[in-house]
Amino acid sequence: MISYISIVGAELGTEKGNHLIEGMLAAIPAKKHYTGKMLGICFLISFQLVLYAVFGLVGFLLLRHSTFVKSLHLNDYLAKIDPQYLWISLILALLSLFLYISLAAYLVSLVSRAEDIGQATSGVTSILLIPYFISFLTQSNPNLLVVKILSYLPFMSQDIMPVRMAQGAASYSAGYVAVAISLLSAVLMYLFAQRNIFTYRSETPLKYLTNKLLRRN
């Protein structure tokens, strides 16, 4: 996720920070340009995932009879994992990835200088680490109220819900509810980022968002 967040920052932030986007938007609407960028990143993600799957499968087939692989007892380990659990975990991971890169795209779109790209992307990376650390708490307290709530929330469910399901604290139905919430949030986040893309402001992203919240309150 950190890699793709950096890619979004480099793709969108550099164009805007160097004012290259002004010439592009003279011929292409901002929404179409943004959609093309996001589609390109999604295709890149899909290609890498397929590549990882192919390499993993080929490696397993070639090495499954080796002494080292037999010592890992992978067949016994994989046989105990429910395919439905893998499916829910994978979908949550992909949706959360799309959420994070959409958020990164929105924050980078607030950048007016190339020097501020790192600030925009580092904020998203910091948010990314929160559910990762909470997942360790979930292993020992899967039924804690705050953990239950966070396991359904977008940006959080990808790390917490799979742990709760593995612990038997959440059913597959709960996992599908988290998937539905993340899917809806991904669509809304995309539309929100698309609507607010490529606007020039003098403030840094953090300062702009803070001022916007204060003005609203």
CSV table of C-alpha atoms in Angstrom, one decimal:
chain,number,residue,atom,x,y,z
A,1,MET,CA,0.0,0.0,0.0
A,2,ILE,CA,2.8,2.4,0.8
A,3,SER,CA,4.3,1.8,-2.6
A,4,TYR,CA,1.0,2.6,-4.4
A,5,ILE,CA,0.5,5.7,-2.2
A,6,SER,CA,3.9,6.9,-3.3
A,7,ILE,CA,3.0,6.2,-7.0
A,8,VAL,CA,-0.1,8.3,-6.7
A,9,GLY,CA,1.8,11.1,-5.1
A,10,ALA,CA,4.4,11.0,-7.9
A,11,GLU,CA,1.9,10.8,-10.7
A,12,LEU,CA,-0.5,13.4,-9.6
A,13,GLY,CA,1.6,15.6,-7.4
A,14,THR,CA,4.5,16.1,-9.8
A,15,GLU,CA,2.2,17.1,-12.6
A,16,LYS,CA,0.4,19.6,-10.5
A,17,GLY,CA,3.4,20.9,-8.6
A,18,ASN,CA,5.2,21.6,-11.9
A,19,HIS,CA,2.0,23.1,-13.5
A,20,LEU,CA,2.1,20.4,-16.2
A,21,ILE,CA,-1.5,19.6,-15.5
A,22,GLU,CA,-2.6,23.0,-16.8
A,23,GLY,CA,-1.7,22.1,-20.4
A,24,MET,CA,-3.3,18.7,-20.1
A,25,LEU,CA,-6.6,20.0,-18.7
A,26,ALA,CA,-6.8,22.3,-21.7
A,27,ALA,CA,-7.5,19.3,-23.8
A,28,ILE,CA,-8.8,16.7,-21.3
A,29,PRO,CA,-11.4,17.4,-18.5
A,30,ALA,CA,-10.0,17.0,-15.0
A,31,LYS,CA,-12.4,14.2,-14.1
A,32,LYS,CA,-11.4,12.1,-17.2
A,33,HIS,CA,-7.7,12.7,-16.5
A,34,TYR,CA,-8.1,11.6,-12.9
A,35,THR,CA,-10.1,8.5,-14.0
A,36,GLY,CA,-7.4,7.6,-16.4
A,37,LYS,CA,-4.7,7.9,-13.8
A,38,MET,CA,-6.7,5.7,-11.3
A,39,LEU,CA,-7.4,3.1,-14.0
A,40,GLY,CA,-3.7,3.0,-14.8
A,41,ILE,CA,-2.8,2.4,-11.2
A,42,CYS,CA,-5.6,-0.2,-10.8
A,43,PHE,CA,-4.3,-2.1,-13.8
A,44,LEU,CA,-0.8,-2.0,-12.4
A,45,ILE,CA,-2.1,-3.4,-9.1
A,46,SER,CA,-4.0,-6.2,-10.9
A,47,PHE,CA,-1.0,-7.0,-13.0
A,48,GLN,CA,1.3,-7.3,-10.0
A,49,LEU,CA,-1.2,-9.4,-8.1
A,50,VAL,CA,-1.6,-11.8,-11.0
A,51,LEU,CA,2.2,-11.9,-11.3
A,52,TYR,CA,2.6,-12.7,-7.6
A,53,ALA,CA,0.0,-15.5,-7.9
A,54,VAL,CA,1.7,-17.0,-10.9
A,55,PHE,CA,5.1,-17.0,-9.3
A,56,GLY,CA,3.7,-18.4,-6.1
A,57,LEU,CA,1.9,-21.2,-7.8
A,58,VAL,CA,4.9,-22.1,-10.0
A,59,GLY,CA,7.2,-22.0,-7.1
A,60,PHE,CA,4.9,-24.2,-5.0
A,61,LEU,CA,4.5,-26.7,-7.8
A,62,LEU,CA,8.2,-26.9,-8.5
A,63,LEU,CA,9.3,-27.0,-4.8
A,64,ARG,CA,6.5,-28.9,-3.2
A,65,HIS,CA,8.5,-32.2,-3.1
A,66,SER,CA,11.6,-30.5,-1.6
A,67,THR,CA,12.5,-31.3,2.0
A,68,PHE,CA,12.2,-27.7,3.1
A,69,VAL,CA,8.7,-27.3,1.8
A,70,LYS,CA,7.6,-30.6,3.3
A,71,SER,CA,8.9,-29.5,6.6
A,72,LEU,CA,6.6,-26.4,6.5
A,73,HIS,CA,3.5,-28.7,6.2
A,74,LEU,CA,1.9,-26.2,3.9
A,75,ASN,CA,-0.7,-28.6,2.6
A,76,ASP,CA,-2.0,-29.2,6.1
A,77,TYR,CA,-1.9,-25.5,6.9
A,78,LEU,CA,-3.8,-24.5,3.7
A,79,ALA,CA,-6.4,-27.2,4.1
A,80,LYS,CA,-7.5,-25.6,7.4
A,81,ILE,CA,-8.2,-22.2,5.8
A,82,ASP,CA,-11.7,-21.7,4.6
A,83,PRO,CA,-11.8,-20.4,1.0
A,84,GLN,CA,-14.6,-18.0,2.1
A,85,TYR,CA,-12.3,-16.5,4.7
A,86,LEU,CA,-9.6,-16.0,2.1
A,87,TRP,CA,-12.2,-14.4,-0.3
A,88,ILE,CA,-13.5,-11.9,2.3
A,89,SER,CA,-9.9,-11.0,3.4
A,90,LEU,CA,-8.8,-10.5,-0.2
A,91,ILE,CA,-11.7,-8.3,-1.1
A,92,LEU,CA,-11.3,-6.2,2.0
A,93,ALA,CA,-7.6,-5.8,1.2
A,94,LEU,CA,-8.3,-4.7,-2.4
A,95,LEU,CA,-11.1,-2.3,-1.4
A,96,SER,CA,-8.9,-0.7,1.4
A,97,LEU,CA,-6.1,-0.3,-1.1
A,98,PHE,CA,-8.4,1.6,-3.4
A,99,LEU,CA,-9.6,3.7,-0.5
A,100,TYR,CA,-6.1,4.6,0.5
A,101,ILE,CA,-4.9,5.5,-2.9
A,102,SER,CA,-8.1,7.6,-3.5
A,103,LEU,CA,-7.4,9.4,-0.2
A,104,ALA,CA,-3.8,9.9,-1.3
A,105,ALA,CA,-5.0,11.3,-4.7
A,106,TYR,CA,-7.3,13.8,-3.0
A,107,LEU,CA,-4.7,15.0,-0.6
A,108,VAL,CA,-2.1,15.3,-3.3
A,109,SER,CA,-4.6,17.2,-5.4
A,110,LEU,CA,-4.5,19.9,-2.7
A,111,VAL,CA,-0.7,20.3,-3.2
A,112,SER,CA,0.4,23.3,-5.2
A,113,ARG,CA,4.2,22.7,-4.9
A,114,ALA,CA,6.1,19.5,-5.5
A,115,GLU,CA,7.8,20.0,-2.1
A,116,ASP,CA,4.6,19.3,-0.3
A,117,ILE,CA,3.9,15.9,-1.9
A,118,GLY,CA,5.8,14.1,0.9
A,119,GLN,CA,3.6,15.7,3.5
A,120,ALA,CA,0.4,14.7,1.7
A,121,THR,CA,1.4,11.0,1.2
A,122,SER,CA,3.0,10.6,4.7
A,123,GLY,CA,-0.4,11.5,6.3
A,124,VAL,CA,-2.0,8.6,4.4
A,125,THR,CA,0.8,6.3,5.4
A,126,SER,CA,0.3,7.2,9.1
A,127,ILE,CA,-3.4,6.4,8.9
A,128,LEU,CA,-2.5,3.1,7.2
A,129,LEU,CA,-0.4,2.0,10.3
A,130,ILE,CA,-3.3,2.5,12.8
A,131,PRO,CA,-5.4,-0.6,11.9
A,132,TYR,CA,-2.2,-2.6,11.6
A,133,PHE,CA,-1.3,-2.0,15.3
A,134,ILE,CA,-4.9,-2.4,16.4
A,135,SER,CA,-4.9,-5.9,14.8
A,136,PHE,CA,-2.5,-7.0,17.5
A,137,LEU,CA,-4.9,-5.9,20.2
A,138,THR,CA,-7.7,-7.7,18.4
A,139,GLN,CA,-5.8,-11.1,18.7
A,140,SER,CA,-6.3,-11.0,22.5
A,141,ASN,CA,-9.5,-8.9,22.7
A,142,PRO,CA,-11.6,-9.7,19.6
A,143,ASN,CA,-14.9,-8.8,21.4
A,144,LEU,CA,-13.8,-5.4,22.7
A,145,LEU,CA,-16.5,-2.9,21.8
A,146,VAL,CA,-14.1,-0.5,20.1
A,147,VAL,CA,-12.6,-3.4,18.1
A,148,LYS,CA,-16.0,-4.5,17.0
A,149,ILE,CA,-16.9,-1.0,15.7
A,150,LEU,CA,-13.6,-0.5,14.0
A,151,SER,CA,-13.8,-3.9,12.3
A,152,TYR,CA,-16.7,-2.6,10.2
A,153,LEU,CA,-15.3,0.8,9.4
A,154,PRO,CA,-13.5,1.6,6.1
A,155,PHE,CA,-9.8,2.2,6.3
A,156,MET,CA,-9.8,-0.1,9.3
A,157,SER,CA,-11.7,-3.3,8.5
A,158,GLN,CA,-9.0,-4.8,6.2
A,159,ASP,CA,-6.7,-5.6,9.2
A,160,ILE,CA,-9.2,-6.0,12.0
A,161,MET,CA,-12.1,-8.0,10.6
A,162,PRO,CA,-10.0,-10.9,9.3
A,163,VAL,CA,-8.5,-11.3,12.8
A,164,ARG,CA,-11.9,-11.3,14.4
A,165,MET,CA,-13.1,-13.9,11.9
A,166,ALA,CA,-10.0,-16.1,12.5
A,167,GLN,CA,-10.7,-15.9,16.2
A,168,GLY,CA,-14.3,-16.9,15.8
A,169,ALA,CA,-15.5,-13.6,17.2
A,170,ALA,CA,-17.1,-12.6,13.9
A,171,SER,CA,-19.1,-14.6,11.4
A,172,TYR,CA,-18.7,-14.6,7.6
A,173,SER,CA,-21.9,-12.6,7.4
A,174,ALA,CA,-20.2,-9.8,9.4
A,175,GLY,CA,-17.3,-10.0,7.0
A,176,TYR,CA,-19.6,-9.5,4.1
A,177,VAL,CA,-21.2,-6.5,5.8
A,178,ALA,CA,-17.7,-5.0,6.2
A,179,VAL,CA,-17.1,-5.7,2.5
A,180,ALA,CA,-20.3,-3.9,1.6
A,181,ILE,CA,-19.5,-0.8,3.8
A,182,SER,CA,-16.0,-0.7,2.3
A,183,LEU,CA,-17.3,-1.0,-1.3
A,184,LEU,CA,-19.8,1.9,-0.7
A,185,SER,CA,-17.1,4.0,0.9
A,186,ALA,CA,-14.7,3.3,-2.0
A,187,VAL,CA,-17.2,4.5,-4.5
A,188,LEU,CA,-18.0,7.7,-2.4
A,189,MET,CA,-14.3,8.3,-1.8
A,190,TYR,CA,-13.6,8.1,-5.6
A,191,LEU,CA,-16.4,10.4,-6.4
A,192,PHE,CA,-15.3,12.9,-3.8
A,193,ALA,CA,-11.7,12.9,-4.9
A,194,GLN,CA,-12.8,13.2,-8.6
A,195,ARG,CA,-15.0,16.2,-7.7
A,196,ASN,CA,-12.2,18.0,-5.9
A,197,ILE,CA,-9.3,17.1,-8.0
A,198,PHE,CA,-6.7,19.6,-9.4
A,199,THR,CA,-7.6,22.8,-7.5
A,200,TYR,CA,-4.8,25.2,-6.7
A,201,ARG,CA,-4.5,26.6,-3.1
A,202,SER,CA,-1.7,28.3,-1.3
A,203,GLU,CA,-2.1,26.3,1.9
A,204,THR,CA,-0.6,22.9,2.6
A,205,PRO,CA,-3.0,20.0,2.6
A,206,LEU,CA,-3.1,19.8,6.4
A,207,LYS,CA,-3.6,23.5,6.8
A,208,TYR,CA,-6.3,23.6,4.2
A,209,LEU,CA,-8.3,20.7,5.7
A,210,THR,CA,-8.0,22.2,9.2
A,211,ASN,CA,-9.2,25.6,8.1
A,212,LYS,CA,-12.1,24.0,6.2
A,213,LEU,CA,-13.2,22.0,9.3
A,214,LEU,CA,-12.9,25.1,11.5
A,215,ARG,CA,-15.0,27.2,9.0
A,216,ARG,CA,-17.6,24.5,8.8
A,217,ASN,CA,-17.9,24.4,12.6
